[in-house]
Amino acid sequence: SDSVYHPTRKLSDGMLKGFGVETTYFDPMPEHGIGGAIGELMRPETKVVFVETPGSLSFEVQDIPAIAKAAHAGGATVIMDNTWSAGLYFNAFEHDVDISIQAATKYIVGHADAMLGLVATTGALYEKVKMSAVAMGACAGPDDCYLGLRGLRSLSARLARHQETALKIAHWLEQRPEVDCVLHPALPSCPGHAVWKRDFTGSCGLFSVVLKEGYPKTAVSAMLDGMKLFPMGYSWGGFESLILPVYPAMARTASKWPHSGPCLRIHAGLEDAGDLIGDLEQGLKRLGNG
Protein backbone atom coordinates (compact mmCIF):
# COMPACT_ATOMS: atom_id res chain seq x y z
CA SER A 1 0.00 0.00 0.00
CA ASP A 2 1.29 3.46 -0.89
CA SER A 3 0.16 4.67 2.55
CA VAL A 4 2.23 2.07 4.39
CA TYR A 5 4.17 2.84 7.57
CA HIS A 6 7.40 4.49 6.38
CA PRO A 7 9.82 1.98 8.03
CA THR A 8 7.99 -0.77 6.10
CA ARG A 9 8.73 1.12 2.89
CA LYS A 10 12.36 1.50 3.94
CA LEU A 11 12.56 -2.26 4.57
CA SER A 12 11.07 -2.98 1.15
CA ASP A 13 13.22 -0.49 -0.75
CA GLY A 14 16.36 -1.27 1.23
CA MET A 15 17.04 -4.68 2.74
CA LEU A 16 14.51 -6.64 0.69
CA LYS A 17 15.69 -4.98 -2.51
CA GLY A 18 19.21 -6.12 -1.63
CA PHE A 19 17.89 -9.68 -1.51
CA GLY A 20 16.45 -9.30 -5.01
CA VAL A 21 12.86 -8.70 -3.89
CA GLU A 22 10.96 -6.13 -5.96
CA THR A 23 8.11 -4.04 -4.52
CA THR A 24 5.20 -2.46 -6.39
CA TYR A 25 3.16 0.17 -4.52
CA PHE A 26 -0.56 0.64 -5.07
CA ASP A 27 -3.08 3.40 -4.42
CA PRO A 28 -4.84 2.35 -1.19
CA MET A 29 -8.24 3.88 -1.88
CA PRO A 30 -11.03 1.50 -3.05
CA GLU A 31 -12.71 4.24 -5.12
CA HIS A 32 -9.50 4.60 -7.12
CA GLY A 33 -9.89 1.07 -8.44
CA ILE A 34 -7.80 -0.93 -5.99
CA GLY A 35 -9.52 -3.92 -4.51
CA GLY A 36 -10.13 -6.73 -6.90
CA ALA A 37 -8.04 -4.79 -9.43
CA ILE A 38 -4.95 -5.53 -7.35
CA GLY A 39 -4.65 -8.61 -9.57
CA GLU A 40 -3.67 -6.37 -12.48
CA LEU A 41 -0.51 -5.33 -10.63
CA MET A 42 0.53 -8.85 -9.72
CA ARG A 43 3.17 -10.73 -11.68
CA PRO A 44 3.83 -14.47 -11.92
CA GLU A 45 6.58 -14.12 -9.29
CA THR A 46 4.45 -12.10 -6.82
CA LYS A 47 4.58 -13.81 -3.43
CA VAL A 48 3.03 -11.31 -1.00
CA VAL A 49 0.45 -8.55 -1.00
CA PHE A 50 1.14 -6.38 2.05
CA VAL A 51 -1.67 -4.19 3.34
CA GLU A 52 -2.04 -1.73 6.18
CA THR A 53 -5.45 -0.37 7.01
CA PRO A 54 -5.93 2.39 7.84
CA GLY A 55 -2.73 4.03 6.60
CA SER A 56 -0.42 5.21 9.38
CA LEU A 57 -0.49 8.91 8.49
CA SER A 58 -3.32 9.37 6.01
CA PHE A 59 -5.85 6.79 7.28
CA GLU A 60 -7.20 5.45 3.99
CA VAL A 61 -9.13 2.23 4.60
CA GLN A 62 -8.42 -0.53 2.11
CA ASP A 63 -10.94 -3.08 0.84
CA ILE A 64 -9.20 -6.07 2.42
CA PRO A 65 -11.66 -8.83 1.37
CA ALA A 66 -11.46 -7.75 -2.29
CA ILE A 67 -7.67 -7.45 -2.19
CA ALA A 68 -7.34 -10.84 -0.47
CA LYS A 69 -9.57 -12.54 -3.03
CA ALA A 70 -7.50 -11.22 -5.94
CA ALA A 71 -4.20 -11.93 -4.17
CA HIS A 72 -5.15 -15.53 -3.41
CA ALA A 73 -6.32 -16.03 -6.98
CA GLY A 74 -2.80 -15.09 -8.04
CA GLY A 75 -1.19 -17.41 -5.52
CA ALA A 76 0.03 -14.69 -3.14
CA THR A 77 -0.02 -14.54 0.65
CA VAL A 78 -1.77 -11.56 2.27
CA ILE A 79 0.10 -9.96 5.17
CA MET A 80 -1.56 -7.15 7.10
CA ASP A 81 -0.29 -4.57 9.57
CA ASN A 82 -3.23 -4.60 12.00
CA THR A 83 -1.75 -2.31 14.67
CA TRP A 84 -4.40 0.44 14.41
CA SER A 85 -7.23 -1.89 15.46
CA ALA A 86 -5.02 -3.69 18.02
CA GLY A 87 -6.46 -6.90 16.57
CA LEU A 88 -9.61 -6.12 18.55
CA TYR A 89 -11.65 -3.97 16.16
CA PHE A 90 -10.67 -5.80 12.97
CA ASN A 91 -10.61 -9.60 12.75
CA ALA A 92 -7.98 -10.13 10.07
CA PHE A 93 -8.70 -13.81 9.53
CA GLU A 94 -12.43 -13.28 9.07
CA HIS A 95 -11.45 -10.98 6.21
CA ASP A 96 -9.16 -13.57 4.55
CA VAL A 97 -5.80 -12.22 5.71
CA ASP A 98 -3.14 -14.94 6.04
CA ILE A 99 -0.69 -13.25 8.42
CA SER A 100 -1.58 -10.43 10.83
CA ILE A 101 1.22 -8.42 12.41
CA GLN A 102 1.18 -5.73 15.07
CA ALA A 103 3.56 -3.37 16.77
CA ALA A 104 2.51 -4.69 20.17
CA THR A 105 4.64 -1.89 21.61
CA LYS A 106 1.57 0.28 21.03
CA TYR A 107 -1.91 -0.72 22.22
CA ILE A 108 -1.16 -4.21 23.50
CA VAL A 109 1.62 -3.03 25.83
CA GLY A 110 -0.36 0.18 26.32
CA HIS A 111 1.97 1.89 28.78
CA ALA A 112 4.86 3.00 26.55
CA ASP A 113 7.36 0.90 28.50
CA ALA A 114 8.27 -2.09 26.29
CA MET A 115 9.29 -2.99 22.74
CA LEU A 116 7.29 -5.90 21.37
CA GLY A 117 6.08 -7.28 18.05
CA LEU A 118 3.38 -9.81 17.29
CA VAL A 119 2.74 -12.18 14.40
CA ALA A 120 -0.49 -14.19 14.21
CA THR A 121 -1.19 -16.60 11.39
CA THR A 122 -3.30 -19.47 10.17
CA GLY A 123 -2.56 -23.09 11.00
CA ALA A 124 -1.49 -23.68 7.42
CA LEU A 125 1.32 -21.11 7.63
CA TYR A 126 2.25 -21.46 11.29
CA GLU A 127 5.31 -23.70 10.91
CA LYS A 128 6.67 -21.66 8.01
CA VAL A 129 6.29 -18.39 9.92
CA LYS A 130 7.73 -19.88 13.11
CA MET A 131 10.80 -21.32 11.40
CA SER A 132 11.43 -18.05 9.57
CA ALA A 133 11.37 -16.17 12.87
CA VAL A 134 13.71 -18.73 14.45
CA ALA A 135 16.10 -18.55 11.51
CA MET A 136 16.22 -14.74 11.75
CA GLY A 137 16.90 -14.88 15.48
CA ALA A 138 13.77 -12.91 16.34
CA CYS A 139 12.71 -13.33 19.94
CA ALA A 140 11.12 -11.18 22.60
CA GLY A 141 12.55 -10.77 26.08
CA PRO A 142 10.63 -12.24 29.01
CA ASP A 143 10.06 -8.85 30.63
CA ASP A 144 8.59 -7.46 27.41
CA CYS A 145 6.32 -10.50 27.10
CA TYR A 146 5.16 -9.99 30.69
CA LEU A 147 4.36 -6.34 29.98
CA GLY A 148 2.46 -7.36 26.84
CA LEU A 149 0.40 -9.87 28.84
CA ARG A 150 -0.27 -7.19 31.45
CA GLY A 151 -1.52 -4.87 28.72
CA LEU A 152 -3.85 -7.47 27.24
CA ARG A 153 -5.78 -7.58 30.52
CA SER A 154 -6.92 -3.97 30.10
CA LEU A 155 -6.84 -3.67 26.30
CA SER A 156 -10.59 -3.62 25.67
CA ALA A 157 -11.24 -1.04 28.39
CA ARG A 158 -8.37 1.21 27.30
CA LEU A 159 -9.18 1.02 23.59
CA ALA A 160 -12.80 2.01 24.24
CA ARG A 161 -11.56 5.10 26.12
CA HIS A 162 -9.05 5.96 23.37
CA GLN A 163 -11.85 5.66 20.82
CA GLU A 164 -14.29 7.83 22.77
CA THR A 165 -11.76 10.59 23.41
CA ALA A 166 -10.42 10.62 19.85
CA LEU A 167 -13.91 10.97 18.40
CA LYS A 168 -14.70 13.88 20.74
CA ILE A 169 -11.51 15.62 19.65
CA ALA A 170 -12.06 14.80 15.97
CA HIS A 171 -15.60 16.20 15.97
CA TRP A 172 -14.38 19.32 17.76
CA LEU A 173 -11.56 19.82 15.27
CA GLU A 174 -13.97 19.50 12.33
CA GLN A 175 -15.66 22.70 13.54
CA ARG A 176 -12.49 24.72 13.90
CA PRO A 177 -11.81 27.46 11.29
CA GLU A 178 -8.09 26.56 11.20
CA VAL A 179 -8.82 23.01 10.02
CA ASP A 180 -9.18 21.88 6.41
CA CYS A 181 -10.19 18.29 7.20
CA VAL A 182 -9.93 15.56 9.82
CA LEU A 183 -8.72 12.14 8.71
CA HIS A 184 -10.42 9.72 11.09
CA PRO A 185 -11.97 6.60 9.50
CA ALA A 186 -14.97 6.70 11.87
CA LEU A 187 -16.00 10.13 10.56
CA PRO A 188 -18.42 10.07 7.58
CA SER A 189 -16.31 12.81 5.97
CA CYS A 190 -13.17 10.65 5.92
CA PRO A 191 -12.19 8.80 2.71
CA GLY A 192 -12.78 5.08 3.21
CA HIS A 193 -15.42 5.56 5.92
CA ALA A 194 -17.91 3.23 4.18
CA VAL A 195 -15.36 0.39 4.09
CA TRP A 196 -14.40 1.05 7.71
CA LYS A 197 -18.05 0.89 8.76
CA ARG A 198 -18.48 -2.41 6.90
CA ASP A 199 -15.36 -4.18 8.15
CA PHE A 200 -14.40 -2.66 11.54
CA THR A 201 -16.18 -2.88 14.86
CA GLY A 202 -14.56 0.22 16.35
CA SER A 203 -11.76 2.77 16.10
CA CYS A 204 -8.80 3.81 18.23
CA GLY A 205 -7.09 6.99 19.35
CA LEU A 206 -4.94 7.67 16.29
CA PHE A 207 -5.94 10.04 13.49
CA SER A 208 -4.66 13.05 11.54
CA VAL A 209 -5.81 16.61 11.02
CA VAL A 210 -4.96 18.74 7.98
CA LEU A 211 -4.73 22.46 8.65
CA LYS A 212 -5.67 25.05 6.09
CA GLU A 213 -3.06 26.40 3.72
CA GLY A 214 -0.99 29.42 4.60
CA TYR A 215 0.32 28.58 8.06
CA PRO A 216 4.14 28.89 8.04
CA LYS A 217 6.38 26.41 9.80
CA THR A 218 7.04 28.98 12.52
CA ALA A 219 3.32 29.06 13.36
CA VAL A 220 3.07 25.28 13.46
CA SER A 221 6.18 25.17 15.64
CA ALA A 222 4.68 27.72 18.02
CA MET A 223 1.57 25.57 18.30
CA LEU A 224 3.43 22.34 18.97
CA ASP A 225 6.20 23.67 21.21
CA GLY A 226 3.67 25.04 23.68
CA MET A 227 1.50 21.96 24.08
CA LYS A 228 1.09 20.82 27.68
CA LEU A 229 -0.69 17.46 27.31
CA PHE A 230 0.48 16.51 23.79
CA PRO A 231 4.22 15.86 23.73
CA MET A 232 5.71 15.10 20.33
CA GLY A 233 6.49 11.43 19.76
CA TYR A 234 6.21 8.61 17.26
CA SER A 235 5.22 5.50 19.18
CA TRP A 236 1.53 5.98 19.85
CA GLY A 237 -0.76 3.58 21.68
CA GLY A 238 0.28 4.36 25.23
CA PHE A 239 -1.68 6.08 27.96
CA GLU A 240 -0.34 9.53 27.07
CA SER A 241 -1.54 11.71 24.20
CA LEU A 242 0.90 12.61 21.42
CA ILE A 243 1.04 15.00 18.49
CA LEU A 244 3.44 15.03 15.54
CA PRO A 245 3.84 16.99 12.29
CA VAL A 246 3.79 14.53 9.39
CA TYR A 247 4.46 14.81 5.67
CA PRO A 248 2.53 12.10 3.76
CA ALA A 249 3.35 13.62 0.36
CA MET A 250 7.05 12.81 0.82
CA ALA A 251 6.47 9.06 1.15
CA ARG A 252 4.27 8.32 -1.88
CA THR A 253 5.07 6.94 -5.28
CA ALA A 254 1.79 5.46 -6.56
CA SER A 255 -0.77 8.02 -5.42
CA LYS A 256 -0.98 11.77 -4.94
CA TRP A 257 -1.46 13.30 -1.50
CA PRO A 258 -4.48 15.57 -2.10
CA HIS A 259 -3.82 18.16 0.61
CA SER A 260 -1.45 21.12 0.71
CA GLY A 261 -1.86 22.40 4.29
CA PRO A 262 0.22 21.26 7.28
CA CYS A 263 -0.71 17.83 8.61
CA LEU A 264 -0.61 16.76 12.26
CA ARG A 265 -1.00 13.22 13.57
CA ILE A 266 -2.75 12.99 16.93
CA HIS A 267 -2.93 10.15 19.39
CA ALA A 268 -5.66 10.64 21.99
CA GLY A 269 -4.49 9.09 25.24
CA LEU A 270 -6.32 8.38 28.48
CA GLU A 271 -6.37 11.94 29.81
CA ASP A 272 -9.63 13.85 30.20
CA ALA A 273 -11.08 14.76 26.80
CA GLY A 274 -11.98 18.28 27.93
CA ASP A 275 -8.44 18.92 29.11
CA LEU A 276 -7.04 17.68 25.80
CA ILE A 277 -9.41 19.88 23.79
CA GLY A 278 -8.42 22.85 25.97
CA ASP A 279 -4.75 22.19 25.23
CA LEU A 280 -5.46 22.00 21.50
CA GLU A 281 -7.53 25.17 21.65
CA GLN A 282 -4.61 27.06 23.15
CA GLY A 283 -2.33 25.53 20.54
CA LEU A 284 -4.57 26.71 17.70
CA LYS A 285 -4.49 30.22 19.18
CA ARG A 286 -0.69 30.12 19.02
CA LEU A 287 -0.96 28.87 15.46
CA GLY A 288 -3.08 31.86 14.50
CA ASN A 289 -0.72 34.28 16.23
CA GLY A 290 2.36 32.71 14.62
Coordinates of C-alpha atoms in Angstrom, one line a residue:
S1 CA 0.0 0.0 0.0
D2 CA 1.3 3.5 -0.9
S3 CA 0.2 4.7 2.5
V4 CA 2.2 2.1 4.4
Y5 CA 4.2 2.8 7.6
H6 CA 7.4 4.5 6.4
P7 CA 9.8 2.0 8.0
T8 CA 8.0 -0.8 6.1
R9 CA 8.7 1.1 2.9
K10 CA 12.4 1.5 3.9
L11 CA 12.6 -2.3 4.6
S12 CA 11.1 -3.0 1.1
D13 CA 13.2 -0.5 -0.7
G14 CA 16.4 -1.3 1.2
M15 CA 17.0 -4.7 2.7
L16 CA 14.5 -6.6 0.7
K17 CA 15.7 -5.0 -2.5
G18 CA 19.2 -6.1 -1.6
F19 CA 17.9 -9.7 -1.5
G20 CA 16.5 -9.3 -5.0
V21 CA 12.9 -8.7 -3.9
E22 CA 11.0 -6.1 -6.0
T23 CA 8.1 -4.0 -4.5
T24 CA 5.2 -2.5 -6.4
Y25 CA 3.2 0.2 -4.5
F26 CA -0.6 0.6 -5.1
D27 CA -3.1 3.4 -4.4
P28 CA -4.8 2.4 -1.2
M29 CA -8.2 3.9 -1.9
P30 CA -11.0 1.5 -3.0
E31 CA -12.7 4.2 -5.1
H32 CA -9.5 4.6 -7.1
G33 CA -9.9 1.1 -8.4
I34 CA -7.8 -0.9 -6.0
G35 CA -9.5 -3.9 -4.5
G36 CA -10.1 -6.7 -6.9
A37 CA -8.0 -4.8 -9.4
I38 CA -4.9 -5.5 -7.4
G39 CA -4.7 -8.6 -9.6
E40 CA -3.7 -6.4 -12.5
L41 CA -0.5 -5.3 -10.6
M42 CA 0.5 -8.9 -9.7
R43 CA 3.2 -10.7 -11.7
P44 CA 3.8 -14.5 -11.9
E45 CA 6.6 -14.1 -9.3
T46 CA 4.5 -12.1 -6.8
K47 CA 4.6 -13.8 -3.4
V48 CA 3.0 -11.3 -1.0
V49 CA 0.4 -8.6 -1.0
F50 CA 1.1 -6.4 2.1
V51 CA -1.7 -4.2 3.3
E52 CA -2.0 -1.7 6.2
T53 CA -5.4 -0.4 7.0
P54 CA -5.9 2.4 7.8
G55 CA -2.7 4.0 6.6
S56 CA -0.4 5.2 9.4
L57 CA -0.5 8.9 8.5
S58 CA -3.3 9.4 6.0
F59 CA -5.9 6.8 7.3
E60 CA -7.2 5.4 4.0
V61 CA -9.1 2.2 4.6
Q62 CA -8.4 -0.5 2.1
D63 CA -10.9 -3.1 0.8
I64 CA -9.2 -6.1 2.4
P65 CA -11.7 -8.8 1.4
A66 CA -11.5 -7.7 -2.3
I67 CA -7.7 -7.4 -2.2
A68 CA -7.3 -10.8 -0.5
K69 CA -9.6 -12.5 -3.0
A70 CA -7.5 -11.2 -5.9
A71 CA -4.2 -11.9 -4.2
H72 CA -5.1 -15.5 -3.4
A73 CA -6.3 -16.0 -7.0
G74 CA -2.8 -15.1 -8.0
G75 CA -1.2 -17.4 -5.5
A76 CA 0.0 -14.7 -3.1
T77 CA 0.0 -14.5 0.6
V78 CA -1.8 -11.6 2.3
I79 CA 0.1 -10.0 5.2
M80 CA -1.6 -7.2 7.1
D81 CA -0.3 -4.6 9.6
N82 CA -3.2 -4.6 12.0
T83 CA -1.8 -2.3 14.7
W84 CA -4.4 0.4 14.4
S85 CA -7.2 -1.9 15.5
A86 CA -5.0 -3.7 18.0
G87 CA -6.5 -6.9 16.6
L88 CA -9.6 -6.1 18.6
Y89 CA -11.6 -4.0 16.2
F90 CA -10.7 -5.8 13.0
N91 CA -10.6 -9.6 12.8
A92 CA -8.0 -10.1 10.1
F93 CA -8.7 -13.8 9.5
E94 CA -12.4 -13.3 9.1
H95 CA -11.4 -11.0 6.2
D96 CA -9.2 -13.6 4.6
V97 CA -5.8 -12.2 5.7
D98 CA -3.1 -14.9 6.0
I99 CA -0.7 -13.2 8.4
S100 CA -1.6 -10.4 10.8
I101 CA 1.2 -8.4 12.4
Q102 CA 1.2 -5.7 15.1
A103 CA 3.6 -3.4 16.8
A104 CA 2.5 -4.7 20.2
T105 CA 4.6 -1.9 21.6
K106 CA 1.6 0.3 21.0
Y107 CA -1.9 -0.7 22.2
I108 CA -1.2 -4.2 23.5
V109 CA 1.6 -3.0 25.8
G110 CA -0.4 0.2 26.3
H111 CA 2.0 1.9 28.8
A112 CA 4.9 3.0 26.5
D113 CA 7.4 0.9 28.5
A114 CA 8.3 -2.1 26.3
M115 CA 9.3 -3.0 22.7
L116 CA 7.3 -5.9 21.4
G117 CA 6.1 -7.3 18.1
L118 CA 3.4 -9.8 17.3
V119 CA 2.7 -12.2 14.4
A120 CA -0.5 -14.2 14.2
T121 CA -1.2 -16.6 11.4
T122 CA -3.3 -19.5 10.2
G123 CA -2.6 -23.1 11.0
A124 CA -1.5 -23.7 7.4
L125 CA 1.3 -21.1 7.6
Y126 CA 2.2 -21.5 11.3
E127 CA 5.3 -23.7 10.9
K128 CA 6.7 -21.7 8.0
V129 CA 6.3 -18.4 9.9
K130 CA 7.7 -19.9 13.1
M131 CA 10.8 -21.3 11.4
S132 CA 11.4 -18.1 9.6
A133 CA 11.4 -16.2 12.9
V134 CA 13.7 -18.7 14.5
A135 CA 16.1 -18.6 11.5
M136 CA 16.2 -14.7 11.8
G137 CA 16.9 -14.9 15.5
A138 CA 13.8 -12.9 16.3
C139 CA 12.7 -13.3 19.9
A140 CA 11.1 -11.2 22.6
G141 CA 12.6 -10.8 26.1
P142 CA 10.6 -12.2 29.0
D143 CA 10.1 -8.8 30.6
D144 CA 8.6 -7.5 27.4
C145 CA 6.3 -10.5 27.1
Y146 CA 5.2 -10.0 30.7
L147 CA 4.4 -6.3 30.0
G148 CA 2.5 -7.4 26.8
L149 CA 0.4 -9.9 28.8
R150 CA -0.3 -7.2 31.5
G151 CA -1.5 -4.9 28.7
L152 CA -3.8 -7.5 27.2
R153 CA -5.8 -7.6 30.5
S154 CA -6.9 -4.0 30.1
L155 CA -6.8 -3.7 26.3
S156 CA -10.6 -3.6 25.7
A157 CA -11.2 -1.0 28.4
R158 CA -8.4 1.2 27.3
L159 CA -9.2 1.0 23.6
A160 CA -12.8 2.0 24.2
R161 CA -11.6 5.1 26.1
H162 CA -9.1 6.0 23.4
Q163 CA -11.9 5.7 20.8
E164 CA -14.3 7.8 22.8
T165 CA -11.8 10.6 23.4
A166 CA -10.4 10.6 19.9
L167 CA -13.9 11.0 18.4
K168 CA -14.7 13.9 20.7
I169 CA -11.5 15.6 19.7
A170 CA -12.1 14.8 16.0
H171 CA -15.6 16.2 16.0
W172 CA -14.4 19.3 17.8
L173 CA -11.6 19.8 15.3
E174 CA -14.0 19.5 12.3
Q175 CA -15.7 22.7 13.5
R176 CA -12.5 24.7 13.9
P177 CA -11.8 27.5 11.3
E178 CA -8.1 26.6 11.2
V179 CA -8.8 23.0 10.0
D180 CA -9.2 21.9 6.4
C181 CA -10.2 18.3 7.2
V182 CA -9.9 15.6 9.8
L183 CA -8.7 12.1 8.7
H184 CA -10.4 9.7 11.1
P185 CA -12.0 6.6 9.5
A186 CA -15.0 6.7 11.9
L187 CA -16.0 10.1 10.6
P188 CA -18.4 10.1 7.6
S189 CA -16.3 12.8 6.0
C190 CA -13.2 10.6 5.9
P191 CA -12.2 8.8 2.7
G192 CA -12.8 5.1 3.2
H193 CA -15.4 5.6 5.9
A194 CA -17.9 3.2 4.2
V195 CA -15.4 0.4 4.1
W196 CA -14.4 1.0 7.7
K197 CA -18.0 0.9 8.8
R198 CA -18.5 -2.4 6.9
D199 CA -15.4 -4.2 8.2
F200 CA -14.4 -2.7 11.5
T201 CA -16.2 -2.9 14.9
G202 CA -14.6 0.2 16.4
S203 CA -11.8 2.8 16.1
C204 CA -8.8 3.8 18.2
G205 CA -7.1 7.0 19.4
L206 CA -4.9 7.7 16.3
F207 CA -5.9 10.0 13.5
S208 CA -4.7 13.0 11.5
V209 CA -5.8 16.6 11.0
V210 CA -5.0 18.7 8.0
L211 CA -4.7 22.5 8.7
K212 CA -5.7 25.0 6.1
E213 CA -3.1 26.4 3.7
G214 CA -1.0 29.4 4.6
Y215 CA 0.3 28.6 8.1
P216 CA 4.1 28.9 8.0
K217 CA 6.4 26.4 9.8
T218 CA 7.0 29.0 12.5
A219 CA 3.3 29.1 13.4
V220 CA 3.1 25.3 13.5
S221 CA 6.2 25.2 15.6
A222 CA 4.7 27.7 18.0
M223 CA 1.6 25.6 18.3
L224 CA 3.4 22.3 19.0
D225 CA 6.2 23.7 21.2
G226 CA 3.7 25.0 23.7
M227 CA 1.5 22.0 24.1
K228 CA 1.1 20.8 27.7
L229 CA -0.7 17.5 27.3
F230 CA 0.5 16.5 23.8
P231 CA 4.2 15.9 23.7
M232 CA 5.7 15.1 20.3
G233 CA 6.5 11.4 19.8
Y234 CA 6.2 8.6 17.3
S235 CA 5.2 5.5 19.2
W236 CA 1.5 6.0 19.9
G237 CA -0.8 3.6 21.7
G238 CA 0.3 4.4 25.2
F239 CA -1.7 6.1 28.0
E240 CA -0.3 9.5 27.1
S241 CA -1.5 11.7 24.2
L242 CA 0.9 12.6 21.4
I243 CA 1.0 15.0 18.5
L244 CA 3.4 15.0 15.5
P245 CA 3.8 17.0 12.3
V246 CA 3.8 14.5 9.4
Y247 CA 4.5 14.8 5.7
P248 CA 2.5 12.1 3.8
A249 CA 3.4 13.6 0.4
M250 CA 7.0 12.8 0.8
A251 CA 6.5 9.1 1.1
R252 CA 4.3 8.3 -1.9
T253 CA 5.1 6.9 -5.3
A254 CA 1.8 5.5 -6.6
S255 CA -0.8 8.0 -5.4
K256 CA -1.0 11.8 -4.9
W257 CA -1.5 13.3 -1.5
P258 CA -4.5 15.6 -2.1
H259 CA -3.8 18.2 0.6
S260 CA -1.4 21.1 0.7
G261 CA -1.9 22.4 4.3
P262 CA 0.2 21.3 7.3
C263 CA -0.7 17.8 8.6
L264 CA -0.6 16.8 12.3
R265 CA -1.0 13.2 13.6
I266 CA -2.7 13.0 16.9
H267 CA -2.9 10.1 19.4
A268 CA -5.7 10.6 22.0
G269 CA -4.5 9.1 25.2
L270 CA -6.3 8.4 28.5
E271 CA -6.4 11.9 29.8
D272 CA -9.6 13.8 30.2
A273 CA -11.1 14.8 26.8
G274 CA -12.0 18.3 27.9
D275 CA -8.4 18.9 29.1
L276 CA -7.0 17.7 25.8
I277 CA -9.4 19.9 23.8
G278 CA -8.4 22.9 26.0
D279 CA -4.7 22.2 25.2
L280 CA -5.5 22.0 21.5
E281 CA -7.5 25.2 21.6
Q282 CA -4.6 27.1 23.1
G283 CA -2.3 25.5 20.5
L284 CA -4.6 26.7 17.7
K285 CA -4.5 30.2 19.2
R286 CA -0.7 30.1 19.0
L287 CA -1.0 28.9 15.5
G288 CA -3.1 31.9 14.5
N289 CA -0.7 34.3 16.2
G290 CA 2.4 32.7 14.6

